[in-house]
Coordinates of N, CA and C in Angstrom, one line a residue:
X1131 N -1.2 -30.7 -9.0 CA -1.0 -30.0 -9.7 C -1.6 -28.1 -9.0
X1132 N -0.6 -27.5 -8.8 CA -1.1 -26.7 -7.8 C -1.4 -25.4 -8.1
X1133 N -3.3 -24.9 -8.0 CA -4.0 -24.0 -8.9 C -3.6 -22.7 -7.6
X1134 N -3.1 -23.3 -6.3 CA -2.6 -21.6 -5.6 C -1.9 -22.0 -4.1
X1135 N -0.8 -21.1 -4.4 CA 0.4 -20.8 -3.2 C 0.4 -19.7 -2.8
X1136 N 1.0 -19.8 -1.2 CA 1.5 -18.6 -1.4 C 1.8 -18.6 0.5
X1137 N 3.3 -18.0 0.3 CA 3.9 -18.3 1.8 C 3.9 -17.2 2.3
X1138 N 3.6 -17.4 3.8 CA 2.4 -16.2 4.8 C 3.7 -15.2 5.3
X1139 N 5.3 -14.9 4.8 CA 6.1 -14.1 5.0 C 6.5 -12.8 5.6
X1140 N 6.1 -12.4 7.0 CA 6.5 -11.6 8.4 C 6.2 -10.3 7.2
X1141 N 5.3 -9.2 7.7 CA 5.6 -8.3 7.2 C 7.0 -7.5 7.2
X1142 N 7.3 -6.6 6.4 CA 9.3 -6.0 6.3 C 8.8 -5.0 7.8
X1143 N 7.8 -4.2 8.6 CA 7.8 -3.9 10.0 C 8.1 -5.0 11.0
X1144 N 8.1 -6.5 11.0 CA 8.9 -7.1 11.6 C 10.1 -7.2 11.8
X1145 N 10.2 -7.4 10.6 CA 12.4 -7.0 10.2 C 13.1 -5.8 11.1
X1146 N 12.3 -4.7 10.2 CA 12.4 -3.9 11.0 C 12.3 -3.5 13.0
X1147 N 11.6 -3.9 13.1 CA 11.4 -4.2 15.2 C 12.2 -5.1 15.4
X1148 N 12.8 -6.5 14.5 CA 14.1 -6.8 14.7 C 15.4 -6.3 14.6
X1149 N 15.4 -5.7 14.1 CA 16.7 -4.5 13.2 C 16.5 -3.6 14.7
X1150 N 16.2 -3.4 15.7 CA 16.4 -2.5 16.6 C 17.2 -3.3 17.4
X1151 N 17.0 -4.3 17.7 CA 17.9 -4.9 18.6 C 20.0 -5.0 18.3
X1152 N 19.4 -4.1 16.7 CA 21.1 -4.2 16.6 C 22.2 -2.8 17.2
X1153 N 21.0 -1.2 17.1 CA 21.8 -0.5 18.5 C 21.7 -0.9 19.8
X1154 N 20.6 -1.7 20.3 CA 20.3 -1.8 21.8 C 21.3 -2.8 21.5
X1155 N 22.2 -3.6 21.1 CA 23.4 -4.4 21.9 C 24.2 -3.5 21.6
X1156 N 24.4 -2.9 20.5 CA 25.8 -2.2 20.3 C 26.0 -1.3 21.3
X1157 N 24.8 -0.6 22.4 CA 25.1 0.1 23.3 C 25.1 -0.5 24.6
X1158 N 24.8 -1.7 24.5 CA 25.3 -2.2 26.1 C 26.8 -3.1 26.0
X1159 N 27.1 -3.2 24.5 CA 28.4 -3.8 24.6 C 29.4 -3.2 24.1
X1160 N 29.1 -1.7 23.8 CA 30.1 0.0 23.4 C 31.2 -0.4 24.7
X1161 N 31.1 0.2 25.7 CA 31.3 -0.2 27.2 C 32.3 -1.3 26.8
X1162 N 32.4 -2.5 26.8 CA 33.6 -3.6 27.3 C 34.0 -3.5 25.6
X1163 N 33.1 -4.0 24.6 CA 33.8 -4.2 23.4 C 32.7 -3.4 22.1
X1164 N 33.5 -2.5 21.8 CA 32.6 -2.5 20.5 C 32.9 -3.1 19.5
X1165 N 33.4 -3.2 19.0 CA 33.6 -4.9 17.3 C 33.2 -5.5 18.3
X1166 N 32.9 -6.2 19.1 CA 32.4 -6.7 20.0 C 30.8 -7.1 19.5
X1167 N 30.6 -5.9 20.3 CA 29.1 -5.5 20.1 C 28.2 -5.4 19.1
X1168 N 29.1 -5.2 18.0 CA 28.7 -5.2 15.8 C 28.6 -6.3 16.1
X1169 N 29.6 -7.4 16.2 CA 29.5 -8.8 15.9 C 28.2 -9.1 16.4
X1170 N 28.6 -9.2 17.7 CA 27.0 -10.3 18.7 C 25.4 -9.5 18.0
X1171 N 25.4 -8.0 17.9 CA 24.1 -7.5 16.7 C 23.8 -8.4 15.8
X1172 N 24.8 -8.1 15.1 CA 24.4 -8.9 13.4 C 23.8 -10.2 13.6
X1173 N 24.3 -10.9 14.9 CA 24.3 -12.9 14.9 C 23.4 -13.1 15.3
X1174 N 22.9 -11.2 16.4 CA 22.0 -11.7 17.1 C 20.3 -11.7 16.4
X1175 N 20.3 -10.5 15.4 CA 19.1 -10.0 14.2 C 19.9 -11.7 13.4
X1176 N 20.7 -12.2 13.0 CA 20.2 -13.6 11.9 C 19.9 -14.5 13.0
X1177 N 20.0 -14.9 14.2 CA 19.5 -15.6 15.0 C 17.6 -15.2 14.7
X1178 N 17.4 -14.3 14.7 CA 15.6 -13.7 14.7 C 15.3 -13.6 13.7
X1179 N 16.1 -13.4 12.1 CA 15.7 -13.2 11.2 C 14.9 -14.2 10.4
X1180 N 16.5 -15.3 10.5 CA 16.0 -16.5 9.4 C 15.2 -17.2 10.2
X1181 N 15.1 -17.9 11.6 CA 14.3 -19.1 11.8 C 12.5 -17.8 11.4
X1182 N 12.4 -17.1 11.4 CA 10.7 -16.5 11.2 C 10.9 -16.1 9.4
X1183 N 12.2 -16.1 9.0 CA 11.6 -16.7 7.5 C 11.5 -17.5 7.3
X1184 N 12.5 -18.6 7.4 CA 12.6 -19.8 7.1 C 11.4 -20.8 7.3
X1185 N 10.7 -20.2 9.1 CA 9.6 -20.8 9.1 C 8.3 -20.6 8.7
X1186 N 8.5 -19.7 8.0 CA 7.2 -18.9 7.0 C 5.7 -20.4 6.3
X1187 N 5.1 -20.2 7.2 CA 3.8 -21.5 6.9 C 3.6 -20.5 4.9
X1188 N 2.5 -22.1 4.8 CA 2.6 -21.7 3.7 C 0.9 -22.3 3.4
X1189 N 0.5 -22.1 2.3 CA -1.4 -22.3 2.3 C -1.1 -22.7 0.2
X1190 N -1.0 -23.3 -0.1 CA -1.2 -24.4 -0.8 C -3.1 -25.2 -0.9
X1191 N -2.6 -25.3 -2.2 CA -4.2 -25.8 -2.9 C -4.2 -26.8 -4.4
X1192 N -4.2 -27.8 -4.2 CA -4.1 -28.5 -5.4 C -5.0 -29.2 -5.9
X1193 N -4.9 -30.2 -6.3 CA -6.8 -30.3 -7.2 C -7.8 -31.7 -6.2
X1194 N -6.6 -31.7 -5.0 CA -7.1 -32.7 -4.1 C -7.0 -32.3 -3.2
X1195 N -6.5 -31.5 -2.3 CA -6.7 -31.2 -1.2 C -6.0 -30.0 -0.7
X1196 N -6.2 -29.0 -0.3 CA -6.1 -27.1 0.9 C -5.3 -27.7 2.0
X1197 N -4.0 -27.1 2.1 CA -2.6 -27.6 2.9 C -2.5 -25.9 3.3
X1198 N -2.7 -25.8 4.7 CA -2.9 -24.7 5.4 C -1.6 -24.6 6.3
X1199 N -0.7 -24.5 6.9 CA 0.7 -25.2 7.4 C 0.6 -26.5 7.4
X1200 N 0.3 -27.4 8.1 CA 0.8 -28.3 8.3 C -0.6 -28.9 8.2
X1201 N -1.7 -28.1 8.4 CA -3.2 -28.8 8.5 C -3.0 -28.8 7.4
X1202 N -4.0 -30.2 6.3 CA -4.7 -30.6 5.3 C -5.9 -30.9 5.5
X1203 N -6.7 -30.6 4.2 CA -8.0 -31.1 4.7 C -8.4 -31.8 2.4
X1204 N -8.9 -32.7 2.5 CA -9.7 -33.3 1.1 C -10.4 -32.2 0.9
X1205 N -11.0 -31.6 -0.8 CA -11.3 -31.0 -1.5 C -13.0 -31.3 -1.8
X1206 N -13.2 -32.7 -1.2 CA -14.3 -32.7 -1.7 C -15.2 -32.5 0.0
X1207 N -14.6 -32.6 0.8 CA -14.8 -31.8 2.3 C -15.0 -30.5 2.2
X1208 N -14.6 -29.3 1.1 CA -14.9 -28.3 1.9 C -15.9 -27.4 0.8
X1209 N -17.0 -27.4 1.8 CA -18.1 -26.4 1.7 C -17.7 -25.4 0.8
X1210 N -18.8 -23.7 2.0 CA -18.7 -22.9 1.3 C -17.8 -22.2 1.8
X1211 N -17.2 -21.1 0.6 CA -16.0 -20.7 1.1 C -16.1 -19.1 0.9
X1212 N -15.5 -18.5 2.0 CA -16.1 -16.3 2.2 C -14.7 -16.1 2.1
X1213 N -14.9 -15.1 2.2 CA -13.0 -13.6 1.7 C -13.7 -12.8 2.5
X1214 N -13.3 -12.5 3.5 CA -13.5 -11.2 4.8 C -12.4 -10.4 4.9
X1215 N -12.1 -9.2 4.7 CA -11.5 -8.3 4.7 C -12.0 -6.2 5.6
X1216 N -10.7 -5.9 6.1 CA -10.9 -5.2 6.6 C -11.9 -5.1 8.4
X1217 N -13.0 -4.7 8.3 CA -13.4 -4.5 9.9 C -15.2 -6.1 10.0
X1218 N -15.1 -6.8 8.7 CA -15.3 -8.1 8.2 C -14.5 -9.1 8.9
X1219 N -13.4 -9.0 8.6 CA -12.3 -9.5 9.4 C -12.2 -9.9 10.6
X1220 N -12.5 -8.3 10.8 CA -12.2 -8.7 12.3 C -13.2 -9.3 13.2
X1221 N -14.6 -9.1 12.5 CA -15.4 -9.2 13.6 C -15.8 -11.0 13.2
X1222 N -15.3 -11.4 12.2 CA -14.9 -13.3 11.8 C -13.7 -13.4 12.5
X1223 N -13.1 -12.6 13.1 CA -11.6 -13.2 14.4 C -12.4 -13.5 15.6
X1224 N -13.2 -12.3 16.1 CA -13.2 -12.0 17.1 C -14.6 -12.4 17.4
X1225 N -15.6 -12.3 17.2 CA -17.1 -11.7 18.0 C -18.0 -12.5 17.3
X1226 N -17.5 -13.2 16.0 CA -18.3 -14.3 15.6 C -17.9 -15.7 15.6
X1227 N -16.5 -16.0 16.0 CA -15.9 -17.0 15.7 C -16.2 -18.2 16.9
X1228 N -16.3 -19.6 15.7 CA -16.9 -20.6 16.9 C -15.7 -21.2 17.4
X1229 N -15.7 -21.7 18.5 CA -14.3 -21.8 19.7 C -14.0 -23.2 19.3
X1230 N -15.0 -23.8 17.9 CA -14.7 -25.3 17.6 C -13.8 -25.1 16.5
X1231 N -14.4 -23.7 16.0 CA -12.9 -23.5 14.5 C -11.9 -23.7 14.6
X1232 N -11.2 -24.2 13.1 CA -9.2 -24.7 13.4 C -9.5 -23.2 13.3
X1233 N -8.3 -22.2 13.6 CA -8.1 -21.4 13.4 C -6.1 -21.3 12.3
X1234 N -5.9 -20.3 11.7 CA -4.5 -20.2 11.5 C -4.2 -18.5 11.3
X1235 N -4.0 -17.7 11.8 CA -4.2 -15.8 12.4 C -2.4 -16.0 12.3
X1236 N -2.3 -15.1 11.4 CA -1.1 -14.0 11.8 C -1.3 -12.9 11.8
X1237 N -0.9 -12.0 13.1 CA -1.5 -10.6 13.0 C -0.9 -9.3 12.1
X1238 N 0.0 -10.2 11.7 CA 0.5 -9.1 10.4 C 0.0 -9.0 9.1
X1239 N -1.4 -10.1 8.9 CA -1.9 -10.4 7.7 C -3.6 -9.6 7.9
X1240 N -4.0 -8.9 7.7 CA -5.8 -8.5 7.9 C -6.3 -9.3 7.5
X1241 N -6.9 -10.1 5.9 CA -7.7 -10.6 5.9 C -7.7 -12.1 6.1
X1242 N -9.2 -12.3 5.8 CA -9.0 -14.2 6.3 C -9.9 -15.1 5.4
X1243 N -9.8 -15.9 5.1 CA -10.8 -17.2 4.6 C -11.1 -17.8 5.1
X1244 N -13.0 -18.0 5.0 CA -13.5 -19.3 6.1 C -13.8 -19.9 5.0
X1245 N -13.6 -22.0 5.9 CA -13.4 -22.4 4.8 C -14.6 -23.6 5.3
X1246 N -15.3 -23.4 5.2 CA -16.9 -24.5 5.7 C -16.1 -26.1 5.2
X1247 N -16.8 -26.2 6.3 CA -16.3 -28.4 6.4 C -17.4 -29.6 6.5
X1248 N -17.4 -30.3 5.2 CA -19.0 -30.9 5.0 C -18.7 -32.4 5.2
X1249 N -17.2 -32.5 6.2 CA -16.9 -34.2 6.7 C -17.8 -34.3 7.7
X1250 N -18.9 -35.3 7.6 CA -19.9 -35.6 8.7 C -18.6 -35.7 10.2
X1251 N -17.7 -36.6 9.3 CA -16.9 -36.9 10.8 C -16.0 -36.4 11.6
X1252 N -15.7 -34.8 10.8 CA -15.4 -33.1 11.5 C -15.7 -33.0 12.4
X1253 N -15.2 -32.7 13.8 CA -16.2 -31.8 14.2 C -16.0 -30.2 14.6
X1254 N -14.8 -30.1 13.9 CA -14.4 -28.8 13.2 C -15.6 -27.9 12.4
X1255 N -15.9 -27.2 12.4 CA -17.3 -26.6 11.9 C -16.8 -25.6 10.4
X1256 N -15.7 -24.8 10.6 CA -14.5 -24.7 9.6 C -13.4 -23.4 10.0
X1257 N -12.9 -23.5 8.9 CA -11.5 -23.4 8.9 C -11.3 -21.3 9.0
X1258 N -10.2 -20.5 9.5 CA -10.6 -19.8 9.2 C -8.8 -19.0 9.1
X1259 N -7.9 -19.0 8.5 CA -6.6 -19.0 8.3 C -6.5 -17.1 7.6
X1260 N -5.6 -16.5 7.9 CA -5.3 -15.8 7.8 C -4.2 -15.8 5.7
X1261 N -4.5 -14.9 4.9 CA -3.9 -14.6 3.4 C -4.0 -13.6 3.1
X1262 N -3.0 -13.2 2.3 CA -2.7 -11.5 1.8 C -3.7 -11.2 0.1
X1263 N -4.1 -12.7 0.0 CA -5.6 -13.2 -1.6 C -6.0 -14.0 -0.9
X1264 N -7.1 -13.2 -0.7 CA -8.2 -14.0 0.0 C -9.0 -14.2 -1.0
X1265 N -9.6 -12.8 -2.1 CA -10.0 -13.2 -3.1 C -9.5 -14.2 -4.0
X1266 N -8.4 -14.0 -4.7 CA -7.5 -15.3 -5.7 C -7.8 -16.9 -4.5
X1267 N -7.9 -16.7 -3.4 CA -8.1 -18.2 -3.3 C -9.6 -18.7 -3.5
X1268 N -10.9 -17.6 -2.5 CA -11.9 -18.4 -2.9 C -12.2 -18.6 -4.3
X1269 N -11.7 -18.1 -4.8 CA -12.0 -17.7 -7.0 C -11.7 -19.2 -6.6
X1270 N -9.9 -19.4 -6.6 CA -9.9 -21.0 -6.9 C -10.1 -22.4 -6.2
X1271 N -10.6 -22.0 -5.5 CA -11.9 -22.9 -4.3 C -12.9 -23.0 -5.1
X1272 N -13.5 -21.9 -5.4 CA -14.8 -22.4 -6.4 C -15.3 -22.4 -8.0
X1273 N -13.5 -22.8 -8.2 CA -13.2 -23.0 -9.8 C -13.2 -24.1 -9.8
X1274 N -12.5 -24.6 -8.4 CA -12.2 -26.2 -8.5 C -13.8 -26.8 -7.9
X1275 N -14.4 -27.0 -7.4 CA -15.4 -27.2 -7.6 C -16.5 -27.3 -8.2
X1276 N -17.0 -25.8 -9.5 CA -17.5 -26.1 -10.6 C -17.0 -27.4 -11.3
X1277 N -16.1 -27.4 -11.3 CA -14.5 -28.0 -12.2 C -14.9 -29.3 -12.4
X1278 N -15.8 -30.0 -11.1 CA -16.2 -31.4 -10.9 C -17.4 -32.0 -10.9

C-alpha cells in the first residue's frame, strides 16, 4: 500500500520559458515561410514539453520501501528524517552537504527532505532530495516507524 506519492513535475515557469521558443522560431522562419514557422514552433514546443512532463520523477513511500526516482531503500534502513525549507534548505543543499550523500535535487523545488541511512553496508550517510510536501513525507516516514 502506498502511503505517500508525489510527482516532481516542472513548475509553471519552466513551461513558460519553453513557450518563448514559439515566437523565436516564428521570427526566424517568417522571411522563409510564415506557416512553416508556426508549425515548426509548435512541434519544437511539443518536443520540449512532452519529455519534460513525461519523465518527471516520482517519490513513492510504501509500507516496505522509499523510492525516489529510480533509487529505492527498504524502510528498515531509514533512520532520522528531517524536512528543510527556505534558508535551511539552501544550507542543507550547500555548506552542510556531505560529499558521500545521495542527492536528488530539482532546481525549481526549494524544500528538501533528509533521510539518514542506517544500513551498515551502505557508505551513503543520508539521502537528500527535493519535495514540494516535505512535512507530509516526514510525517508518513515517522508514522511508519511507530507502527512497527
